[in-house]
């Protein structure tokens, strides 16, 4: 029996809880048919909700609460997953989602079929980057017992979570979903984890799983050249003191992601401005805006996150907006995780697992929001019924947030559909615009002057600091490192025709034993599964490829040109069905998901379960081992 807290505390915990997760955890633990028979949580009567809470309280106060939640049998797991959503799944959907609750020790890990074989002498894998994806790859190599080294150009792990320390930097998905399935129930202090906690989590994983001693900090890959005769990559790595080291690796995993290269706006007169011009990645604790006049360019995720805290401290803020965004609310965004909730995650077997699953499942059907319905459009709609409803709801939300100020509403309503661009979460951005010390400027920037910013209408606004929240150069995959493959092929030259392309976002023909995490067209446009889970899935795929090399006595594995081209043809065709490539309004030309050639660049356009089926196990007919 749990005696650490009193009854009132426990009651508060369940009043705060996700009752759907409570229901599924309780059914799993007790098999109670009365609880299993309860319908969708939103449709329960008050008496039914009280029945559920009473049974849950009784359970956590009993001795049964001390039994850990174990992986259910496959048919039971599927039944519980379908009970959580009220929707039956296809086999493909079940396979893609079964790892989300995290009952297994390491979902999507790969294993030696007949025990670890003897490795070729000196065999080593080089991993570039110690962010989320690099750590996922390192854990996979560590589990397999394959020697590896991780090169990290910064002085800390974390990737973007080490580089971005601007005010209110945080995740925009629930913390419970933003963690690896193999390192679960981290003690987050907020519903949406702030930057420092995310970086702390990545460091925790690196140390717990034995990666730390294999990380080489302040080490920046300059070049990787494939030696076809020996089947190895020759690497040149820059050090912080200006020197370089050289080494060979049998395989290279690039885990630098798409947010490694800040994008600075090309504005006339930048050198003449007398104050600091900062990209958010350059923000440090030494920067203080108290009593100063600040200009902020950009209203993407970063620009939205940092405005409210800057506006609270600054004397005056000018927000320079090029394109309006659909910025949406998130319940409990920026709020601390209550002690009662922290207790419930730890005390009730299965609650963390099912809270994670139900939080993710809300996005399982998000793909349909991005597909144009011709019949709906012909009847006078914009995109489809659900997308148009979101448009209506967000329009009403914007008006409420800015107190129905017509001068602001006119500037803030986009002329394109929701989901045409990356969704942005509101942390008080709209209400910050109503402050007396904040002005929204929608006239284009003409130039910087010694004292401030001049817009195209000839107005100069004097500022002390300019923050350029203009995002990242996402087309520069692997940049600035040079990769030279078979027959001297330069990877960046190969990609110069219409932007970076890859097979499954992971492999490129002519570049054997070279893999990418968060490569071109990697991030699924929908489906809910978090990026940390995808990093694990992709790392498992890479692990299987490297295992096949070792077990088969091969020195090279690569995708065929035919498979690469076939895959990309299917990808481009699927992308054409999505809003991301629609010509509506200003979305297409200003959307970082789309490259300068009009191609979808960042996202995988496929339904998430189908992409999982392709990405979780190699199709050996598409690969060459030699």
PDB file of C-alpha atoms in Angstrom, residues 1-11:
ATOM      1  CA  UNK A   1       0.000   0.000   0.000  1.00  0.00           C
ATOM      2  CA  UNK A   2       1.260   3.469  -0.873  1.00  0.00           C
ATOM      3  CA  UNK A   3       1.448   5.524   2.336  1.00  0.00           C
ATOM      4  CA  UNK A   4       3.764   8.317   1.168  1.00  0.00           C
ATOM      5  CA  UNK A   5       0.896  10.706   0.376  1.00  0.00           C
ATOM      6  CA  UNK A   6      -2.560  11.321   1.785  1.00  0.00           C
ATOM      7  CA  UNK A   7      -5.935  10.835   0.172  1.00  0.00           C
ATOM      8  CA  UNK A   8      -6.403  14.484  -0.738  1.00  0.00           C
ATOM      9  CA  UNK A   9      -3.075  14.490  -2.591  1.00  0.00           C
ATOM     10  CA  UNK A  10      -4.042  11.357  -4.511  1.00  0.00           C
ATOM     11  CA  UNK A  11      -7.421  12.823  -5.418  1.00  0.00           C
TER      12      UNK A  11
END
